[in-house]
CSV table of C-alpha atoms in Angstrom, one decimal:
chain,number,residue,atom,x,y,z
A,221,MET,CA,147.2,106.4,87.6
A,222,GLY,CA,144.2,106.5,85.2
A,223,VAL,CA,140.7,106.5,86.7
A,224,LYS,CA,141.4,108.2,90.1
A,225,LYS,CA,137.9,108.5,91.6
A,226,MET,CA,134.4,107.3,90.9
A,227,LYS,CA,131.2,108.1,92.6
A,228,LEU,CA,127.6,106.9,92.0
A,229,THR,CA,124.7,109.2,93.1
A,230,LEU,CA,121.0,108.5,92.9
A,231,GLN,CA,118.1,111.0,93.0
A,232,ASP,CA,115.7,110.7,95.9
A,233,PRO,CA,112.8,108.3,95.2
A,234,PRO,CA,109.4,109.9,94.5
A,235,GLN,CA,108.1,108.3,97.8
A,236,GLY,CA,110.9,109.8,99.8
A,237,SER,CA,112.5,106.6,101.1
A,238,TYR,CA,111.6,103.9,98.5
A,239,TYR,CA,110.6,103.2,94.9
A,240,LEU,CA,107.4,101.7,93.7
A,241,GLY,CA,107.3,99.2,90.9
A,242,GLY,CA,107.1,101.0,87.5
A,243,GLN,CA,108.9,104.1,88.7
A,244,THR,CA,112.1,105.5,87.3
A,245,VAL,CA,115.5,105.3,89.0
A,246,GLU,CA,117.7,108.2,88.0
A,247,GLY,CA,121.3,109.1,88.9
A,248,HIS,CA,124.8,110.2,87.8
A,249,ILE,CA,128.2,108.7,87.6
A,250,HIS,CA,131.0,111.1,88.6
A,251,THR,CA,134.5,110.2,87.5
A,252,GLU,CA,137.9,111.8,87.7
A,253,VAL,CA,140.7,110.8,85.3
A,254,ASP,CA,144.2,112.1,86.0
A,255,GLU,CA,145.9,110.2,83.2
A,256,ALA,CA,144.6,109.2,79.7
A,257,THR,CA,143.4,105.7,80.1
A,258,LYS,CA,142.4,103.0,77.7
A,259,VAL,CA,138.7,102.2,78.5
A,260,LYS,CA,136.5,99.8,76.6
A,261,GLU,CA,133.2,101.3,77.9
A,262,VAL,CA,131.4,102.8,81.0
A,263,THR,CA,128.3,100.9,81.9
A,264,VAL,CA,125.5,101.0,84.6
A,265,VAL,CA,123.5,97.9,85.4
A,266,LEU,CA,120.3,97.6,87.4
A,267,ARG,CA,119.8,94.1,88.9
A,268,GLY,CA,117.1,92.7,91.1
A,269,LYS,CA,117.3,89.2,92.6
A,270,ALA,CA,115.3,87.1,95.0
A,271,LYS,CA,117.3,84.2,96.5
A,272,CYS,CA,117.3,81.9,99.5
A,273,LYS,CA,119.7,79.3,100.9
A,274,PHE,CA,119.2,76.8,103.7
A,275,TYR,CA,120.6,73.5,104.9
A,276,ARG,CA,119.3,70.1,105.8
A,277,HIS,CA,121.3,67.7,108.0
A,278,ASN,CA,121.1,63.9,108.0
A,279,GLY,CA,123.7,62.3,110.2
A,280,LYS,CA,127.1,63.2,108.8
A,281,HIS,CA,125.7,64.6,105.6
A,282,THR,CA,124.7,68.2,105.1
A,283,THR,CA,122.8,69.3,102.0
A,284,ALA,CA,122.7,72.9,100.9
A,285,HIS,CA,119.5,74.0,99.0
A,286,TRP,CA,119.3,77.3,97.2
A,287,SER,CA,117.1,79.0,94.7
A,288,LYS,CA,117.3,82.3,92.8
A,289,VAL,CA,115.0,84.4,90.6
A,290,GLU,CA,116.3,87.2,88.5
A,291,ILE,CA,113.6,89.9,88.7
A,292,VAL,CA,115.2,92.6,86.5
A,293,LYS,CA,118.5,93.1,84.6
A,294,GLN,CA,118.9,96.3,82.6
A,295,ASN,CA,122.2,97.5,81.2
A,296,VAL,CA,123.0,101.1,79.9
A,297,VAL,CA,126.2,102.1,78.2
A,298,VAL,CA,126.9,105.7,79.2
A,299,TRP,CA,130.2,106.1,77.4
A,300,GLN,CA,132.1,104.4,74.6
A,301,PRO,CA,135.3,105.6,72.8
A,302,GLU,CA,135.2,107.2,69.4
A,303,PRO,CA,136.7,105.0,66.7
A,304,HIS,CA,139.6,107.4,66.1
A,305,ASN,CA,140.9,107.8,69.7
A,306,ASN,CA,141.9,104.2,70.2
A,307,GLU,CA,139.6,103.6,73.2
A,308,MET,CA,141.3,106.4,75.3
A,309,LEU,CA,139.5,108.2,78.0
A,310,PRO,CA,141.1,111.7,78.2
A,311,VAL,CA,142.1,113.4,81.4
A,312,GLY,CA,139.3,115.4,83.0
A,313,PHE,CA,136.2,115.3,85.2
A,314,TYR,CA,133.2,113.4,83.8
A,315,THR,CA,129.5,113.2,84.8
A,316,TRP,CA,127.2,110.8,83.0
A,317,PRO,CA,123.5,110.6,83.7
A,318,PHE,CA,121.6,107.3,83.6
A,319,LYS,CA,117.9,106.2,83.9
A,320,PHE,CA,116.1,102.9,84.5
A,321,THR,CA,112.5,101.9,84.8
A,322,LEU,CA,111.6,99.3,87.4
A,323,PRO,CA,109.2,96.5,86.3
A,324,VAL,CA,105.6,97.3,87.4
A,325,ALA,CA,105.4,93.8,89.1
A,326,ALA,CA,108.7,94.2,91.0
A,327,PRO,CA,108.3,92.7,94.5
A,328,SER,CA,109.4,94.5,97.6
A,329,SER,CA,112.9,94.6,98.9
A,330,CYS,CA,113.2,92.4,102.1
A,331,LYS,CA,115.6,90.4,104.2
A,332,ILE,CA,114.6,87.1,105.8
A,333,HIS,CA,116.4,84.5,107.9
A,334,CYS,CA,117.6,82.5,104.8
A,335,GLY,CA,117.7,85.0,102.0
A,336,GLY,CA,115.9,88.0,100.6
A,337,ILE,CA,115.1,90.3,97.7
A,338,HIS,CA,117.6,93.0,96.8
A,339,TYR,CA,118.0,95.6,94.0
A,340,ARG,CA,121.2,97.4,93.2
A,341,VAL,CA,122.7,99.8,90.7
A,342,LYS,CA,126.3,99.1,89.7
A,343,ALA,CA,128.5,101.4,87.6
A,344,LYS,CA,131.6,100.0,86.0
A,345,VAL,CA,134.5,101.4,84.0
A,346,ARG,CA,135.8,98.5,81.9
A,347,VAL,CA,139.6,98.7,81.5
A,348,PRO,CA,141.0,96.2,78.9
A,349,LEU,CA,143.7,94.0,80.4
A,350,GLY,CA,143.5,95.9,83.6
A,351,PHE,CA,141.4,96.3,86.8
A,352,ASN,CA,137.9,97.5,86.3
A,353,VAL,CA,136.7,100.4,88.5
A,354,SER,CA,133.2,100.0,89.9
A,355,GLU,CA,130.8,101.5,92.4
A,356,GLU,CA,127.4,100.2,93.5
A,357,ALA,CA,124.4,101.2,95.6
A,358,TYR,CA,121.4,99.2,96.8
A,359,ILE,CA,117.9,100.7,96.3
A,360,PRO,CA,114.8,100.1,98.4
A,361,VAL,CA,111.7,99.0,96.4
A,362,ALA,CA,108.2,98.5,97.6
A,363,GLY,CA,106.1,96.2,95.3
A,364,ARG,CA,102.7,97.5,94.2
A,365,VAL,CA,100.5,95.4,96.5
A,366,ASP,CA,96.9,96.6,96.4
A,367,ALA,CA,95.4,96.5,99.9
A,368,ASP,CA,92.0,97.8,98.8
A,369,THR,CA,90.6,95.2,96.5
A,370,SER,CA,86.9,94.2,96.8
A,371,GLU,CA,88.0,91.0,98.6
A,372,LEU,CA,90.3,92.7,101.1
A,373,ARG,CA,87.8,95.4,102.0
A,374,VAL,CA,85.4,92.8,103.5
A,375,SER,CA,85.3,92.3,107.2
A,376,ARG,CA,85.7,88.8,108.7
A,377,ALA,CA,84.1,87.1,111.6
A,378,ALA,CA,84.6,83.6,112.9
A,379,GLY,CA,84.4,81.5,116.0
A,380,THR,CA,86.0,78.3,117.4
A,381,SER,CA,85.6,76.2,120.5
A,382,LYS,CA,87.2,73.3,122.3
A,383,THR,CA,86.8,71.2,125.5
A,384,LEU,CA,89.4,70.8,128.2
A,385,CYS,CA,90.9,67.4,129.1
A,386,CYS,CA,89.0,64.3,128.1
A,387,TRP,CA,87.0,61.3,129.3
A,388,CYS,CA,85.9,61.6,132.9
A,389,CYS,CA,87.9,64.9,133.4
A,390,ARG,CA,86.3,66.5,130.3
A,391,SER,CA,85.1,70.1,131.0
A,392,GLY,CA,83.8,72.9,128.8
A,393,PRO,CA,83.5,73.9,126.1
A,394,ILE,CA,85.3,77.2,125.9
A,395,GLU,CA,84.2,79.4,123.0
A,396,LEU,CA,86.0,82.2,121.2
A,397,GLU,CA,84.5,84.7,118.6
A,398,ALA,CA,86.5,87.3,116.7
A,399,THR,CA,85.8,90.0,114.2
A,400,LEU,CA,88.3,91.9,111.9
A,401,ASN,CA,87.4,95.2,110.2
A,402,ARG,CA,89.1,94.3,106.9
A,403,GLN,CA,91.8,92.1,105.4
A,404,GLY,CA,94.1,94.5,103.5
A,405,PHE,CA,96.2,97.2,105.2
A,406,CYS,CA,98.9,99.7,104.3
A,407,ASN,CA,101.6,101.0,106.6
A,408,GLY,CA,99.9,103.6,108.8
A,409,ASP,CA,96.5,101.8,108.9
A,410,ASP,CA,95.0,100.3,112.0
A,411,ILE,CA,93.9,96.6,112.3
A,412,GLU,CA,90.7,96.8,114.4
A,413,VAL,CA,89.7,93.6,116.3
A,414,ARG,CA,86.9,92.7,118.7
A,415,LEU,CA,87.0,89.5,120.8
A,416,SER,CA,84.4,87.7,123.0
A,417,ALA,CA,84.8,84.4,124.9
A,418,GLN,CA,82.7,82.2,127.0
A,419,ASN,CA,84.0,79.7,129.5
A,420,TYR,CA,81.7,76.8,130.3
A,421,SER,CA,84.5,74.8,132.0
A,422,ARG,CA,85.4,74.4,135.6
A,423,ARG,CA,88.9,75.9,135.2
A,424,ASN,CA,90.0,79.5,135.4
A,425,LEU,CA,91.7,80.5,132.2
A,426,GLY,CA,94.0,83.3,131.1
A,427,LYS,CA,93.5,86.5,129.2
A,428,LEU,CA,92.4,86.9,125.6
A,429,ARG,CA,95.2,87.7,123.2
A,430,VAL,CA,95.6,89.2,119.7
A,431,ARG,CA,98.8,89.0,117.7
A,432,LEU,CA,100.0,90.2,114.4
A,433,ILE,CA,102.4,87.6,113.1
A,434,GLN,CA,104.8,87.7,110.1
A,435,LEU,CA,105.7,84.4,108.4
A,436,ALA,CA,108.8,84.4,106.2
A,437,LYS,CA,109.5,81.4,104.0
A,438,GLY,CA,112.4,80.4,101.7
A,439,ARG,CA,111.7,77.6,99.1
A,440,ALA,CA,114.1,75.5,97.1
A,441,ASP,CA,114.2,72.0,95.7
A,442,GLY,CA,110.7,71.3,96.8
A,443,MET,CA,111.5,72.1,100.4
A,444,SER,CA,110.9,75.1,102.6
A,445,GLU,CA,112.5,76.9,105.6
A,446,CYS,CA,110.0,78.9,107.6
A,447,ARG,CA,110.2,81.3,110.5
A,448,THR,CA,107.6,83.4,112.3
A,449,GLN,CA,107.9,86.5,114.5
A,450,THR,CA,105.3,88.4,116.5
A,451,VAL,CA,105.1,91.9,115.2
A,452,ALA,CA,102.5,93.2,117.8
A,453,GLU,CA,100.5,91.8,120.7
A,454,VAL,CA,97.7,93.0,122.9
A,455,LEU,CA,95.9,91.4,125.8
A,456,THR,CA,92.6,92.0,127.6
A,457,ASP,CA,92.7,93.4,131.1
A,458,ASP,CA,90.5,90.6,132.6
A,459,SER,CA,91.1,86.8,132.6
A,460,LEU,CA,88.4,84.3,131.7
A,461,ALA,CA,87.1,82.8,134.9
A,462,ALA,CA,85.3,79.5,135.2
A,463,GLY,CA,81.7,79.9,134.0
A,464,GLY,CA,82.4,83.4,133.0
A,465,ALA,CA,82.6,85.5,129.9
A,466,VAL,CA,84.9,88.3,128.6
A,467,SER,CA,84.4,90.8,125.8
A,468,SER,CA,87.3,92.9,124.7
A,469,PRO,CA,87.2,96.6,123.9
A,470,LEU,CA,88.1,97.6,120.3
A,471,PHE,CA,91.7,96.6,119.9
A,472,LYS,CA,93.8,98.6,117.4
A,473,ILE,CA,97.1,97.4,116.1
A,474,ASN,CA,98.9,99.9,113.9
A,475,VAL,CA,100.6,98.6,110.8
A,476,ASN,CA,103.9,100.5,110.7
A,477,GLY,CA,107.3,99.8,109.1
A,478,LEU,CA,106.4,96.3,107.8
A,479,THR,CA,107.7,94.7,104.6
A,480,PRO,CA,104.8,94.4,102.2
A,481,SER,CA,103.4,91.0,101.5
A,482,VAL,CA,105.6,89.1,99.0
A,483,ALA,CA,104.8,85.9,97.1
A,484,LEU,CA,107.7,84.5,95.0
A,485,ARG,CA,109.0,81.0,94.7
A,486,PRO,CA,112.3,81.6,96.6
A,487,VAL,CA,111.0,84.2,99.1
A,488,THR,CA,107.5,84.6,100.6
A,489,VAL,CA,106.4,87.1,103.3
A,490,LYS,CA,102.9,86.7,104.7
A,491,TYR,CA,101.0,88.0,107.7
A,492,TYR,CA,98.1,86.8,109.8
A,493,VAL,CA,96.2,88.0,112.9
A,494,GLU,CA,96.0,85.3,115.6
A,495,PHE,CA,93.3,85.4,118.3
A,496,ALA,CA,93.6,83.2,121.4
A,497,VAL,CA,92.3,82.3,124.8
A,498,ILE,CA,95.3,81.5,127.0
A,499,VAL,CA,95.0,78.1,128.7
A,500,PRO,CA,97.5,77.8,131.5
A,501,GLY,CA,99.3,74.5,131.4
A,502,GLY,CA,97.5,73.5,128.1
A,503,LEU,CA,97.0,74.3,124.5
A,504,ASP,CA,95.6,77.7,123.8
A,505,LEU,CA,92.3,78.1,121.9
A,506,LYS,CA,93.3,79.8,118.7
A,507,GLN,CA,91.7,81.3,115.6
A,508,LYS,CA,93.6,83.1,112.8
A,509,PHE,CA,92.8,85.3,109.8
A,510,ASP,CA,95.2,85.9,106.9
A,511,VAL,CA,95.8,89.6,106.1
A,512,VAL,CA,97.7,91.4,103.3
A,513,VAL,CA,100.1,94.3,104.0
A,514,GLY,CA,100.1,96.4,100.9
A,515,THR,CA,101.6,99.6,99.5
A,516,VAL,CA,98.8,101.2,97.5
A,517,LYS,CA,95.0,101.4,97.7
A,518,GLY,CA,93.4,101.0,94.3
A,519,MET,CA,95.7,100.7,91.4
A,520,ASP,CA,95.1,102.5,88.0
A,521,GLU,CA,96.5,99.5,86.1
A,522,GLU,CA,96.5,95.8,86.4
A,523,VAL,CA,99.8,94.5,87.8
A,524,PRO,CA,101.1,91.0,86.7
A,525,ASP,CA,101.6,88.5,89.4
A,526,GLY,CA,105.2,88.0,88.5
A,527,SER,CA,104.7,84.3,87.7
A,528,TYR,CA,106.5,84.8,84.3
A,529,LEU,CA,109.8,85.3,86.1
A,530,ALA,CA,112.4,82.6,85.2
A,531,THR,CA,113.9,80.7,88.1
A,532,TYR,CA,116.5,78.0,88.6
A,533,THR,CA,117.4,75.9,91.7
A,534,LYS,CA,120.5,74.0,92.6
A,535,SER,CA,121.4,71.6,95.4
A,536,LYS,CA,124.7,70.4,96.7
A,537,LYS,CA,125.4,67.6,99.1
A,538,ARG,CA,128.4,68.1,101.4
A,539,GLU,CA,129.8,65.6,103.9
A,540,SER,CA,131.0,66.7,107.3
A,541,VAL,CA,131.7,65.2,110.6
A,542,ASP,CA,129.2,66.0,113.4
A,543,GLU,CA,131.5,68.5,115.1
A,544,ASP,CA,131.8,70.5,111.9
A,545,ALA,CA,128.1,70.5,111.1
A,546,ALA,CA,127.6,73.9,112.7
A,547,HIS,CA,129.8,75.4,110.1
A,548,PHE,CA,127.1,74.9,107.5
A,549,GLN,CA,124.3,76.5,109.6
A,550,PRO,CA,122.9,79.7,108.2
A,551,ARG,CA,123.7,82.8,110.2
A,552,GLU,CA,120.9,84.0,112.5
A,553,SER,CA,119.4,87.4,111.3
A,554,ASP,CA,116.2,89.2,112.0
A,555,ILE,CA,113.5,89.4,109.5
A,556,GLY,CA,114.1,92.7,107.7
A,557,LEU,CA,111.7,95.5,107.6
A,558,LEU,CA,111.5,98.0,104.8
A,559,GLY,CA,113.5,100.9,105.7
């Protein structure tokens, strides 16, 4: 029968559930051979890719756009035959260790609606003129995103205003001011927000609202496919009455289980905090601050931005009748969080 069983095992990451860029991935290949088999070599490959794919429809035509970046590819040969044994792998049980080092600038694993970033280790027994035997495992990686730079430690404050209706019905303005304690956060940190609003209009308005929003974007062929989702939301207890004012208590939004910020050409994950006065039957008064979700606070070494990574894009135009167009739609999937 030849190679009867093959198992790939990985040591637990230093962080417990994920690897940071620059850390070592170690493991073993366990193989059982019940009959001497001709084998060219036994290899282990670490690969990391960022890729996205989405579609554009124009009448009966559907164009597929995709883009891919190879983040890392490392190959290790753990066994090769001796010249005198004619490439034969003898009967027995074998365990081969392997080790890889992730790039320091490796971005975080993530899954978005039109693609994602994935890392995997694949072990393969290469059998000449036969079927190769392989086993693979995906590994979670958190990119080294510093959430404690001098720019991100600074608090932010801003205000905005608008009037309701126009011309003879014009009323207002309504004013909104917001403060944010800092602009960089790690999982486990609290985003601290204070709001105050003044209503000079003749209308009773809704409550004040704070949202933490995740923006996921795939880019290919000069186009992009975006999707947002609300990660957390809090509201004031009181509404903003005509001629009145509302000041919020100190709102705290805990950053927990979020994919760190990612900025690559095929895949981007960003976050922002949105403040709003809810206007029933109209457009809400909004203000937003961009924030960074990181993995470390203060790094000992400078991390490259990853712009050196090679990329290629392809596009393909496919024709279909209207009733078949749904076949080319990407599957709906939630924006992935780092496990």
